[in-house]
XYZ file of C-alpha atoms in Angstrom:
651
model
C -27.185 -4.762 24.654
C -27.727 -8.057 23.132
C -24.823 -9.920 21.708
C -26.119 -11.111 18.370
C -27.299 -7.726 17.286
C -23.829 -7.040 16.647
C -23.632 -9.470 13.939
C -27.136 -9.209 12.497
C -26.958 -10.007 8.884
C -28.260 -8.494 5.562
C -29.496 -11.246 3.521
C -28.366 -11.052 -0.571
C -32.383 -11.212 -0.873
C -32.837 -8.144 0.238
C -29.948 -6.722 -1.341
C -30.903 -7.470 -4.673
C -34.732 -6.098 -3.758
C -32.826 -2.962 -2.919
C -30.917 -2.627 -6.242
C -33.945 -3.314 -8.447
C -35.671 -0.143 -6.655
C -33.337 1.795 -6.641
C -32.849 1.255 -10.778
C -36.086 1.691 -10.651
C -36.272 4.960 -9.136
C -33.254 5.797 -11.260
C -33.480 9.730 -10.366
C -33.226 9.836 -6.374
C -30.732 6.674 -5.768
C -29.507 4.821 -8.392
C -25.821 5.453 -10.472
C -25.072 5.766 -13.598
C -24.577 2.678 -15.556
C -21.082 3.126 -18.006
C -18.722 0.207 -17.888
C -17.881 -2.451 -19.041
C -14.702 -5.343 -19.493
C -12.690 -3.252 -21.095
C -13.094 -0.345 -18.574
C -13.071 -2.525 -15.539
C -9.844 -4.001 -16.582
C -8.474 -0.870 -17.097
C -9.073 0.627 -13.798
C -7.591 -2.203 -12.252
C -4.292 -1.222 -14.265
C -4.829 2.141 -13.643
C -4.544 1.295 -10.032
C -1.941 -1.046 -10.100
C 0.323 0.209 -12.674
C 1.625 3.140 -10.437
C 4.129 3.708 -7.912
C 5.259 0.030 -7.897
C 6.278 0.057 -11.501
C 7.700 3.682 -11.316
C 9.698 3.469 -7.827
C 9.181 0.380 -5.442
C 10.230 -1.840 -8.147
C 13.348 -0.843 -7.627
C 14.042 -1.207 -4.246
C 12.910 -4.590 -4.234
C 14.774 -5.165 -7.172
C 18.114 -4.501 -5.009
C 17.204 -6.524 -2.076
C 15.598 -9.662 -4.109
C 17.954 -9.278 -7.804
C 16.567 -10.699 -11.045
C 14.772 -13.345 -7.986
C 12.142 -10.609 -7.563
C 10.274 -11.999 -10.170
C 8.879 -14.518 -7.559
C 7.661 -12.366 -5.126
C 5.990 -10.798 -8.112
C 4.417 -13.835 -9.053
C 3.914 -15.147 -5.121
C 2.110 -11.495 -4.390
C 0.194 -11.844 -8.055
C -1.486 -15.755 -6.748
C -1.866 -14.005 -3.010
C -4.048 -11.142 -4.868
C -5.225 -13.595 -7.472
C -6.950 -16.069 -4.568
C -8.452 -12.999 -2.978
C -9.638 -11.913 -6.526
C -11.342 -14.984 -6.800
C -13.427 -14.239 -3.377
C -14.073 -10.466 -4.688
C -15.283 -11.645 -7.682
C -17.861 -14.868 -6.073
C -18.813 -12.165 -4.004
C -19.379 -9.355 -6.885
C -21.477 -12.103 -8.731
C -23.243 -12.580 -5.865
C -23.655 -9.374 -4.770
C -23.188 -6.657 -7.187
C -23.562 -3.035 -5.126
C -20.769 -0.745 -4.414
C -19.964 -2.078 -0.563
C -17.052 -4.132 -1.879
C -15.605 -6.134 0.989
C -17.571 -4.054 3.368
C -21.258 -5.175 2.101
C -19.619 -8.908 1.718
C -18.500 -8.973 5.084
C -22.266 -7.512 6.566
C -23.524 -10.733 4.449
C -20.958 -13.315 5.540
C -20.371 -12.063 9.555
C -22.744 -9.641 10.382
C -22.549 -5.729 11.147
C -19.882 -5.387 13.309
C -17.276 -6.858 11.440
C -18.598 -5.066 8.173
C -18.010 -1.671 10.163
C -14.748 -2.563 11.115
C -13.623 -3.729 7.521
C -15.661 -0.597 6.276
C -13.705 1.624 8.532
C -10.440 -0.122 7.749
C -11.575 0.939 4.260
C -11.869 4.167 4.679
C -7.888 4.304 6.302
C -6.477 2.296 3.438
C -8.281 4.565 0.502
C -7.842 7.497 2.167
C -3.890 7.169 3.125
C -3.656 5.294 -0.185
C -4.777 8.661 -1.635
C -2.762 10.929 0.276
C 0.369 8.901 -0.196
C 0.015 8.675 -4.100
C -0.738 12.779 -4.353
C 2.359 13.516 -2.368
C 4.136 10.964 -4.576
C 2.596 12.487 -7.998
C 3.792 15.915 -6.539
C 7.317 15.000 -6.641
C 7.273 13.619 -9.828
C 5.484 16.497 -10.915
C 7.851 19.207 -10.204
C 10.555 17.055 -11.362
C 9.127 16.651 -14.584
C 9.291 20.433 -14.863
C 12.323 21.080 -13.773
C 14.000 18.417 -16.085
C 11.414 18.247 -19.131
C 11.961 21.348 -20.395
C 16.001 21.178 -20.429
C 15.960 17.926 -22.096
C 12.731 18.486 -24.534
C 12.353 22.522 -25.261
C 16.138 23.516 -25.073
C 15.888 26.201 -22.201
C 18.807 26.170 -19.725
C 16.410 26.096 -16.909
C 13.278 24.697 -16.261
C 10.119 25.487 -14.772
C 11.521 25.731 -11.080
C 8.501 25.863 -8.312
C 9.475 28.000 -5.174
C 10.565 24.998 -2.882
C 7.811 26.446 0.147
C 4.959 25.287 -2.014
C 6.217 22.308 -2.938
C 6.399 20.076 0.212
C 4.337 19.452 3.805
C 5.462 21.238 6.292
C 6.548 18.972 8.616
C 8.985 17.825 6.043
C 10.422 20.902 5.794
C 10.815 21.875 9.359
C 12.517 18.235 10.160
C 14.874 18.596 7.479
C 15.550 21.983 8.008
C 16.793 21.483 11.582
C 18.221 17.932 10.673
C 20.453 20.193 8.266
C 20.989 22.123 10.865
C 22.482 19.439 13.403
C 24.907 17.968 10.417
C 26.208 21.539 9.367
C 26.848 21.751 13.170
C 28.779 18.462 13.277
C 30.805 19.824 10.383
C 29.288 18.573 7.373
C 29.365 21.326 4.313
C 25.521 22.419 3.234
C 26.939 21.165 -0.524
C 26.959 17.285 0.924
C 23.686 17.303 2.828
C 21.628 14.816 0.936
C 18.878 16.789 -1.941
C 16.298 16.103 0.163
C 17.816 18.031 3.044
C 18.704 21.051 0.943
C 15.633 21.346 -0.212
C 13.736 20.877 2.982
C 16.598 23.881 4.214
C 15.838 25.902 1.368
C 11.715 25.560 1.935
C 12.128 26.404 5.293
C 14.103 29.514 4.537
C 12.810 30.986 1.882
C 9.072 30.290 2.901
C 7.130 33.537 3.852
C 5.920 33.946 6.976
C 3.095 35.192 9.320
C 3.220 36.073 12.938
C 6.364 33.931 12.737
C 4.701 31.037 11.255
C 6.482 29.469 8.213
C 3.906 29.123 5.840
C 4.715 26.088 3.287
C 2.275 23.623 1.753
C 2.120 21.333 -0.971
C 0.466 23.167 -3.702
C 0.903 20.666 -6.511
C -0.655 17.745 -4.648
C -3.698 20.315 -3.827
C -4.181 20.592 -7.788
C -4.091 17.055 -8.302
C -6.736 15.967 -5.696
C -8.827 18.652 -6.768
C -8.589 17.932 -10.599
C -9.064 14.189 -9.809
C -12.188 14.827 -6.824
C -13.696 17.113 -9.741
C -13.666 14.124 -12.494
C -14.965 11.686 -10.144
C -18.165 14.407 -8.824
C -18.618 14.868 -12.651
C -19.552 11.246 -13.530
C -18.378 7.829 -14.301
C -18.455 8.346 -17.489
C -15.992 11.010 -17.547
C -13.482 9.205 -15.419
C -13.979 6.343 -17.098
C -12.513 8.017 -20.314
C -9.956 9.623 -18.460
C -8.664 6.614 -16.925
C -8.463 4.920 -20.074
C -6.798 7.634 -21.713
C -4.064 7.664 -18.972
C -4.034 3.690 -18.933
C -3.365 4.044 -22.929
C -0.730 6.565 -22.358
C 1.492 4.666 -19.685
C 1.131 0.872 -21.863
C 2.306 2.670 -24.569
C 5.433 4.426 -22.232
C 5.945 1.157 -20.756
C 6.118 -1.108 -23.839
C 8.569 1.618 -25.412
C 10.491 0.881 -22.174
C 10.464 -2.541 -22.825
C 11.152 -2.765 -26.587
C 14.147 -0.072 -26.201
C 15.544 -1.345 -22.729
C 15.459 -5.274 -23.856
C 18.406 -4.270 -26.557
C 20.473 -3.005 -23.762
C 20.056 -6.447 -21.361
C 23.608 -7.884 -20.163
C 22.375 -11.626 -18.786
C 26.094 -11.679 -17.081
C 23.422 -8.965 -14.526
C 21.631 -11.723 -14.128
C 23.986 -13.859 -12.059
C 23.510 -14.374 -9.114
C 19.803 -14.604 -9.618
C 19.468 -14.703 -6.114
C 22.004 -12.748 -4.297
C 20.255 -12.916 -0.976
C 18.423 -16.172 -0.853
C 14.544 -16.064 -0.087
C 15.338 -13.415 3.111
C 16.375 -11.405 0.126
C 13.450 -11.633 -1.701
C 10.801 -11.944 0.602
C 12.126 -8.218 2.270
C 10.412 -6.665 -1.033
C 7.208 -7.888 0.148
C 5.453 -4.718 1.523
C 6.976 -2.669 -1.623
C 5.684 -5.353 -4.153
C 2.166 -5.529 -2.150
C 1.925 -2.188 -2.216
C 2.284 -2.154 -6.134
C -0.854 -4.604 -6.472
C -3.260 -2.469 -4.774
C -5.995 -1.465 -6.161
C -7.918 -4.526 -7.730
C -10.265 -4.318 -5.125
C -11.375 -1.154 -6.087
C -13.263 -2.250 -9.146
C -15.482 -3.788 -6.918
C -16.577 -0.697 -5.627
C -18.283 -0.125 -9.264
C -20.628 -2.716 -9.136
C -24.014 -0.980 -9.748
C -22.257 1.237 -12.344
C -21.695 -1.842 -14.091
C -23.371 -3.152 -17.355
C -23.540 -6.354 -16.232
C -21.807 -6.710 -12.813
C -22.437 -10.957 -12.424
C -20.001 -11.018 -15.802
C -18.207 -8.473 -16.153
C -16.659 -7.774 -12.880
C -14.364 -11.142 -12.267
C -13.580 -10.668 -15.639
C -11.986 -7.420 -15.115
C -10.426 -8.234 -12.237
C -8.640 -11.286 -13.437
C -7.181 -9.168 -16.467
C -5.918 -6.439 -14.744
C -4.109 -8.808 -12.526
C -2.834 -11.044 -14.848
C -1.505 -7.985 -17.341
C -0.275 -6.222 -14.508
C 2.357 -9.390 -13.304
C 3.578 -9.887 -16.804
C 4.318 -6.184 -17.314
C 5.796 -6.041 -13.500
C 7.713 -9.474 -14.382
C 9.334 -8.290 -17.882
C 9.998 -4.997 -16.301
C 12.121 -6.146 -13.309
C 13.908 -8.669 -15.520
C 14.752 -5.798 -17.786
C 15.818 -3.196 -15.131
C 18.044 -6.546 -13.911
C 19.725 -6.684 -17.144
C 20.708 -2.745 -17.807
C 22.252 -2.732 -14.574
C 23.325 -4.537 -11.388
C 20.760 -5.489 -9.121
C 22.563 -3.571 -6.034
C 22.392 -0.250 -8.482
C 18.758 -0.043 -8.042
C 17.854 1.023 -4.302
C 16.663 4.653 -6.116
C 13.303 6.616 -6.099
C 13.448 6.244 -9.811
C 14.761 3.032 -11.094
C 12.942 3.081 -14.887
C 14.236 6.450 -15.155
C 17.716 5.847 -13.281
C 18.912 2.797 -16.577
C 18.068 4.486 -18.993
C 20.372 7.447 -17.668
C 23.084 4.896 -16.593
C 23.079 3.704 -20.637
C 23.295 7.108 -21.439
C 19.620 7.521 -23.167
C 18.552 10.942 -21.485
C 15.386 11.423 -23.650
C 13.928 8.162 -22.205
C 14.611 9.012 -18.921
C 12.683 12.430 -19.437
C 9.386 10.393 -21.072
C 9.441 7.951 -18.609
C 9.274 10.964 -15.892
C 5.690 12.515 -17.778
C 4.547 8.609 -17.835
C 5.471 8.766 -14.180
C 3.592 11.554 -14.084
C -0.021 10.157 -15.661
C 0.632 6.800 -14.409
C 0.294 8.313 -10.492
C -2.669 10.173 -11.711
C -4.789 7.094 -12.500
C -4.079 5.877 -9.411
C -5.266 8.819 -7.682
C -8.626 8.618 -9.545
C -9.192 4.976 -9.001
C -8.922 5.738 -5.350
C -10.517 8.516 -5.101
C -13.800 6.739 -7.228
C -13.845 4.227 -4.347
C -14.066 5.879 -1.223
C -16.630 7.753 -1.654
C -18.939 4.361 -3.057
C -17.869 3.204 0.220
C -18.756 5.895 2.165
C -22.231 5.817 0.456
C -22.677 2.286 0.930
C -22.399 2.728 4.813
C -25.194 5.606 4.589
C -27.709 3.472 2.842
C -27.513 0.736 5.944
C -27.640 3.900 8.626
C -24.287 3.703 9.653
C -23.379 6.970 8.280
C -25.265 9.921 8.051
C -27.497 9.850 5.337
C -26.171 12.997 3.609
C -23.085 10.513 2.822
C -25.916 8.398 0.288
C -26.864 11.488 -1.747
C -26.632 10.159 -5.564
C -26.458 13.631 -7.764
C -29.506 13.703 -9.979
C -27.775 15.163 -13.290
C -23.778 13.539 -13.190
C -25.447 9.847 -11.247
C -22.502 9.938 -8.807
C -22.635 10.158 -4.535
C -21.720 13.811 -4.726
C -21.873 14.848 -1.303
C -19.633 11.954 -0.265
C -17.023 12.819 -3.139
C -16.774 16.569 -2.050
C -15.893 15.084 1.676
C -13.190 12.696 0.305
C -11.545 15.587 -1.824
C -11.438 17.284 1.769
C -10.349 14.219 3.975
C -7.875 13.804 1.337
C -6.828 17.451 0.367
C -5.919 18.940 3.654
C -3.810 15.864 5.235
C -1.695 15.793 1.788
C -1.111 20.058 1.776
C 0.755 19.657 5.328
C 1.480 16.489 6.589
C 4.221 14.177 6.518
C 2.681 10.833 6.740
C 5.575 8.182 7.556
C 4.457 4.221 7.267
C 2.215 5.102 5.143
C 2.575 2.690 2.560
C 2.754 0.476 5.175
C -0.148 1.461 7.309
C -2.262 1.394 3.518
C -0.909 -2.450 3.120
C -2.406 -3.480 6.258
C -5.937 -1.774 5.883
C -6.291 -3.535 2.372
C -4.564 -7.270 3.185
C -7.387 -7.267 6.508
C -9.844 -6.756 3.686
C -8.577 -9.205 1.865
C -8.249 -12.070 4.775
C -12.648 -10.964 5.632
C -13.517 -11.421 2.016
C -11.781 -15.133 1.638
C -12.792 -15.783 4.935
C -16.362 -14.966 4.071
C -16.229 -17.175 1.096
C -15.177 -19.799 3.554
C -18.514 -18.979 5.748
C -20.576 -18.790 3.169
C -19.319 -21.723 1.163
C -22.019 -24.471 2.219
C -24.921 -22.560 3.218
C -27.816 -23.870 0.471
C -30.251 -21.073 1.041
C -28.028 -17.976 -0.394
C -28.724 -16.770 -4.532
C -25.077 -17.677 -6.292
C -23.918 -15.637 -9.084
C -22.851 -16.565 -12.747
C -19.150 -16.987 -10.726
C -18.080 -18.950 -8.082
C -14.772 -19.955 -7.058
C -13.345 -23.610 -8.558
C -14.157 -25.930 -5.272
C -10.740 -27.834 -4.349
C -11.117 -30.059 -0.976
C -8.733 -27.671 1.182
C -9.065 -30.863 3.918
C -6.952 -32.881 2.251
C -4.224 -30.723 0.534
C -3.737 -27.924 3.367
C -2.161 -31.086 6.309
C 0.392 -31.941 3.412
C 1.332 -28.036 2.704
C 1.401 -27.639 6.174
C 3.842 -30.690 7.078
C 5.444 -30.142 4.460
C 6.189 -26.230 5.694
C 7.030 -27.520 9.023
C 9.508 -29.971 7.642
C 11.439 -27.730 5.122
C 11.407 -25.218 8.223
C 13.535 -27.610 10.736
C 15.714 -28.864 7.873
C 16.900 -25.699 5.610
C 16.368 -23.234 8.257
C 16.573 -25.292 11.486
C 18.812 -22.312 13.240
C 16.894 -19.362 12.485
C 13.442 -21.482 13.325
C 14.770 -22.870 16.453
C 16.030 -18.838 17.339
C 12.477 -17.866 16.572
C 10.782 -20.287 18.772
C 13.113 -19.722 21.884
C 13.187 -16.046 21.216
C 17.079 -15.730 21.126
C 18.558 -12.643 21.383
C 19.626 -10.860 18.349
C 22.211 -8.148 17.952
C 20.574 -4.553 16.738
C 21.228 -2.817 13.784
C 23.776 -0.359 13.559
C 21.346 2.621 13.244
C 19.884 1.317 16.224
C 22.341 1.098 18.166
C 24.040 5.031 16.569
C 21.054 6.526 17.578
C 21.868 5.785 21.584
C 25.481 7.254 21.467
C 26.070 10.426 23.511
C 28.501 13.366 21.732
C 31.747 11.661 24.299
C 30.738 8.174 22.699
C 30.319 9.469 19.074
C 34.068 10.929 19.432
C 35.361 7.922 20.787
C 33.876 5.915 18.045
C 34.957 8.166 15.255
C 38.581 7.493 16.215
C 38.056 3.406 16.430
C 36.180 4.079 12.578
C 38.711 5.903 11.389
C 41.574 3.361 12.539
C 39.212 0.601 10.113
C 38.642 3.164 7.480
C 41.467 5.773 6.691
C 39.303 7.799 4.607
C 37.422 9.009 7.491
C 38.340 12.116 8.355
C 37.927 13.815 11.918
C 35.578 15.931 10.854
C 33.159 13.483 9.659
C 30.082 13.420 11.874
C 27.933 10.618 13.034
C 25.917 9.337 9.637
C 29.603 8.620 7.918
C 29.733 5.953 10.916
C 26.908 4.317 8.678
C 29.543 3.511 5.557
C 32.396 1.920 8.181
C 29.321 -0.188 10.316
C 27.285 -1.397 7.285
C 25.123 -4.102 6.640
C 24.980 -7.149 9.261
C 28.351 -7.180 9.539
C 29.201 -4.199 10.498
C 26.425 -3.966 12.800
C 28.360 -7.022 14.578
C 31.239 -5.002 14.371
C 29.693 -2.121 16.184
C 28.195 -4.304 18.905
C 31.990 -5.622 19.628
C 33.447 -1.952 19.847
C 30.857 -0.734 21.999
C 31.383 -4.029 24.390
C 34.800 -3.658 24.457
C 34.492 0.484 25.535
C 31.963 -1.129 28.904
C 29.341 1.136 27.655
C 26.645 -0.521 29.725
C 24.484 2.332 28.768
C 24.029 1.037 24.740
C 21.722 -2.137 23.918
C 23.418 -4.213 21.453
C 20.821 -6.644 21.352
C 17.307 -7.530 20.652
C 16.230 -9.380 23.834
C 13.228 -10.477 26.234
C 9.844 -9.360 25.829
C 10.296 -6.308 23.214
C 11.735 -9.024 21.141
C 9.355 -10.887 21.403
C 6.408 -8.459 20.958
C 7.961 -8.399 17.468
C 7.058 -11.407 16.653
C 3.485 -11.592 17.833
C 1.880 -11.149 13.916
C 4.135 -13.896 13.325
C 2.848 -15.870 15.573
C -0.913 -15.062 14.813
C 0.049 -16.415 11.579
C 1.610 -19.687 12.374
C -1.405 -20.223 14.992
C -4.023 -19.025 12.436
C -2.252 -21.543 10.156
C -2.788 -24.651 12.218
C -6.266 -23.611 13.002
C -7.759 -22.903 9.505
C -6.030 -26.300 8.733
C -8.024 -27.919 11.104
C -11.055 -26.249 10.191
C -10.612 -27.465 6.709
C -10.557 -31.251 7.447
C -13.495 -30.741 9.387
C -15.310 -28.748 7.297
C -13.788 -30.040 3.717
C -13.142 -26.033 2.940
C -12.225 -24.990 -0.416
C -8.731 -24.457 -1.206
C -8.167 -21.323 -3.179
C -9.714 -18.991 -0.459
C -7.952 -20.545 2.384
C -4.417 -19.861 0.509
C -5.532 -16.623 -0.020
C -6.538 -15.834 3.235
C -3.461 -17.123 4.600
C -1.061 -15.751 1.702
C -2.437 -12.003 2.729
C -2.201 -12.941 6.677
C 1.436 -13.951 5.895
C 2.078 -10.363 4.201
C 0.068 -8.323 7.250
C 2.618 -10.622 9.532
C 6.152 -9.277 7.711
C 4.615 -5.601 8.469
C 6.108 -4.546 11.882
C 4.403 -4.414 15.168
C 4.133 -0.368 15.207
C 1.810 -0.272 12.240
C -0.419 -3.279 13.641
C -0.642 -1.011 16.711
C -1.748 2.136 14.590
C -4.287 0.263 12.604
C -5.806 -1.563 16.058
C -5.819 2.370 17.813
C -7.703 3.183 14.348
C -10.594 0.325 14.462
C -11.079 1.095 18.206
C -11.564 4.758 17.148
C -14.019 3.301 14.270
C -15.858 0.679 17.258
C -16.647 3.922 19.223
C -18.087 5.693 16.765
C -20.498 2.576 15.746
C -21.648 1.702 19.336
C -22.074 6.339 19.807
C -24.607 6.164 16.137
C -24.180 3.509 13.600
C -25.436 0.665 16.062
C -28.384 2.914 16.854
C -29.115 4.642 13.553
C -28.495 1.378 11.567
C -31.580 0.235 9.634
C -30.757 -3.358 10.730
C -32.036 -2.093 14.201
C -35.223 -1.186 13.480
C -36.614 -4.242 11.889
């Protein structure tokens, strides 16, 4: 096997040839040619104006307080330098790859499989996350519309068995179990847990097994997989219907909730310092993706060289001013710490006693998750098909249908791939594991800028990146780093360096007591907090060991009962292992710099490059793990056909 076939190239030439035959022969291979500005723009908001304006907003609101407006605007520039390489790159190279077609241009086709197969992860647990999500908002909406709106004492109640995976319900079920057990009264389990005991209960069954599924999700993906098989043109206007619908929601939101702003909630603007903030950063990540999905609608473009970093650059920039105004509003209503709920848009206007808004925002809620859903699910498949053309996927996977001009085979398979996971599985990390797929795609595409940036014999596009000299501004940012690291923080830097232990959280260090040591420990709680009563089983233990505190707290009673058993501390080389995206960071870091004095690199693709490395770093280890077990899963499926079947190989 020779080593450079791996990275054999496809020259923008030959792209370009490609695209004018296939418009050419318009009935076997090309799509269908609908958008424009306008509707790229607004299926970047479509994408990006979804959960993370509805729900994560408010979680990162509680951790970061009215300061969360920075990491808004810190994750807005991170996706705003990578936007700049998507759209060089869509300019240059306008075909529905997106960063997987850039990457076979700038590094050759192995790392274009890889990024294609990391691709396919982040659209595809992208779209089973936001269908289990638009499920829950869905039967909550009926439950609580028609009470509020219609008058009828109860709503529209879906049996709980067909609303929820079943590995939720089985967990919670015998999770419910264990507290009842312990004592706790089936009234206080948490609503989840009920309803996860009720599913499980209530749920028919056949030769034993419980069958429960999530129906509503089901009729989402297959509403959405339909639109996007029936053309572009159709989900164009849907998505700009729903877009339409949800401005409109949130700028009601915005003009009602700014009469209700108390700027005394605005003090402290920082409750937590920059640790406060920056612990929002998967949440508020997770909220921006999306953008690059646009690029997967190159060749249904008008004019792609024009219009698609156009629409890119709206959708972002709309998208951080609505996210901005919105967190400083949901700051105001209510006390930062208030807002750690699934809900937070819906959960002020409650708290200020405005019902009625609460129940619109929850239909918004609704239609906002559903554009989402059809942004993502109009990607994959373009990927998918992209792969085909080059042989790296079977070649059923390029089949463009001749009446609705969309790759029909490949749609049907994403409804599947998407469908079946979201009916009965409970996908944990997910948001997470999504992050990580699309901030890898975003480090390839700025780093392929950065490789393509002074080759002379490549065709440019109407767009190209503004060229800053990244040599001589990235040793003064990075200096400057290092200094404000070893003066402000010179403790926690100089812990991080000589890996010093730290002590665990409390959780962590709950979850190793035995029933003897639980007992034990409810009688030294209960001696801090009176209200504890002895029947009060282990999660109470939570409320008298909170926070960092508390978890200090813990450490000292268990030390002081000689329970060598219990780890109290974060230590040696599992501690360490934590660190190691860290550390590819900071080394990554000094070498790009270096790179960039040698090499005078431009500036804005290097910061975003490193600004998405940074946010793949603050992910933990575990889902680092699961997305390297997931390429090496992809690598043996390229070197068992796509290395062999790939058209690259027989030239």
């Amino acid at each position: 096997m020779s080593w450079n076939s791996l990275f054999r190239k496809k020259s923008v030439h030959d792209i370009l040839e490609q695209v004018r035959l296939n418009d050419e022969n318009s009935d076997a291979h090309a799509l269908g040619k609908h958008l424009k500005v306008r509707d790229l723009a607004a299926f970047g908001i479509a994408a990006i104006i979804g959960a993370g304006i509805f729900s994560t907003i408010g979680e990162a609101s509680s951790q970061g307080g009215p300061a969360v407006i920075f990491l808004f605007l810190f994750t807005a520039l991170a996706c705003g330098f990578a936007a700049f390489a998507y759209a060089e790159f869509a300019s240059m190279v306008p075909v529905s790859g997106s960063a997987y077609t850039y990457s076979y241009v700038a590094f050759g086709e192995i790392i274009a499989w890889i990024i294609g197969w990391a691709l396919i992860m982040e659209y595809a647990i992208g779209n089973i996350t936001v269908a289990i999500s638009w499920s829950d908002y869905f039967t909550n909406m009926l439950e609580g519309i028609h009470i509020k709106a219609l008058g009828i004492p109860k709503g529209i109640h879906l049996p709980s068995w067909i609303q929820m995976d079943y590995l939720t319900a089985s967990n919670g079920f015998h999770e419910a179990q264990t507290l009842i057990a312990a004592g706790k009264n089936v009234v206080d389990l948490d609503a989840s847990l009920i309803l996860a005991r009720e599913a499980w209960m209530s749920a028919p069954q056949i030769f034993g097994f419980h069958l429960i599924f999530d129906l509503p999700a089901l009729f989402i993906i297959v509403l959405i997989t339909w639109l996007v098989y029936r053309g572009m043109k159709e989900s164009r206007n849907a998505s700009n219907i729903m877009v339409l619908i949800k401005l409109a929601i949130i700028l009601l939101v915005i003009g009602v909730g700014m009469f209700y702003v108390d700027t005394n909630n605005w003090s402290p603007f920082a409750p937590n310092g920059v640790t406060g903030i920056l612990k929002g950063v998967s949440a508020v990540f997770f909220a921006y993706i999306g953008f690059d999905a646009i690029s997967t609608t190159a060749e249904e473009c008008e004019n792609p060289q024009r219009d698609l970093p156009r629409g890119m650059m709206w959708a972002i920039i709309i998208c951080t001013v609505l996210y901005i105004i919105i967190a400083l509003i949901l700051t105001g209503i209510v006390s930062y710490d208030k807002l750690a709920v699934g809900d937070p848009l819906a959960f002020v206007f409650d708290e200020i006693h405005l019902p009625k808004m609460a129940g619109i925002i929850s239909i918004s809620a609704v239609v906002a998750m559903a554009s989402v859903l059809l942004v993502f699910q109009m990607g994959q498949p373009r990927i998918w098909m992209s792969m085909s053309r080059d042989g790296l996927l079977p070649k059923r996977f390029s089949k463009v249908h001749p009446k609705y001009k969309t790759p029909s085979f490949a749609t049907i398979v994403v409804g599947f791939v998407v469908a079946v996971p979201a009916l009965f599985m409970n996908l944990t990390m997910v948001t997470d594991l999504c992050s990580i797929g699309t901030l890898f795609a975003f480090v390839l595409v700025c780093g392929g800028v950065l490789v393509l940036q002074n080759k002379t014999d490549i065709p440019r596009g109407k767009f190209k990146t503004p060229y800053v000299n990244g040599g001589i501004f990235m040793p003064v940012l990075l200096i400057a780093a290092i200094a404000f690291l070893f003066t402000s923080y010179q403790g926690e830097t100089m812990s991080f360096i000589q890996n010093k232990p730290t002590v665990k959280t409390s959780e962590e260090m709950l979850l190793q007591l035995n029933e003897r040591q639980i007992e034990t420990l409810k009688q030294q709680a209960m001696s801090i907090n009176q209200s504890l009563s002895p029947s009060k089983n282990v999660v109470e233990l939570d409320e008298v060991y909170a926070e960092e505190k508390g978890a200090t707290l813990l450490a000292s009673h268990i030390q002081a009962q000689g329970w060598k058993d219990i780890s109290i501390k974060n230590e040696g080389w599992s501690h360490f292992a934590n660190k190691i995206p860290s550390w590819i960071f900071i080394l990554f870091t000094i070498f790009i710099t270096i790179m960039a004095v040698r090499h005078k690199l431009s500036l804005i693709p290097i910061l975003g490059l490193l600004s998405c490395l940074y946010m793949m770093s603050q992910l933990a280890l575990a889902n680092w793990i699961y997305f390297t077990i997931w390429l090496l899963l992809g690598l043996v499926i390229y070197f068992l056909y796509g290395r062999k079947h790939s058209k690259l190989a027989k030239i």
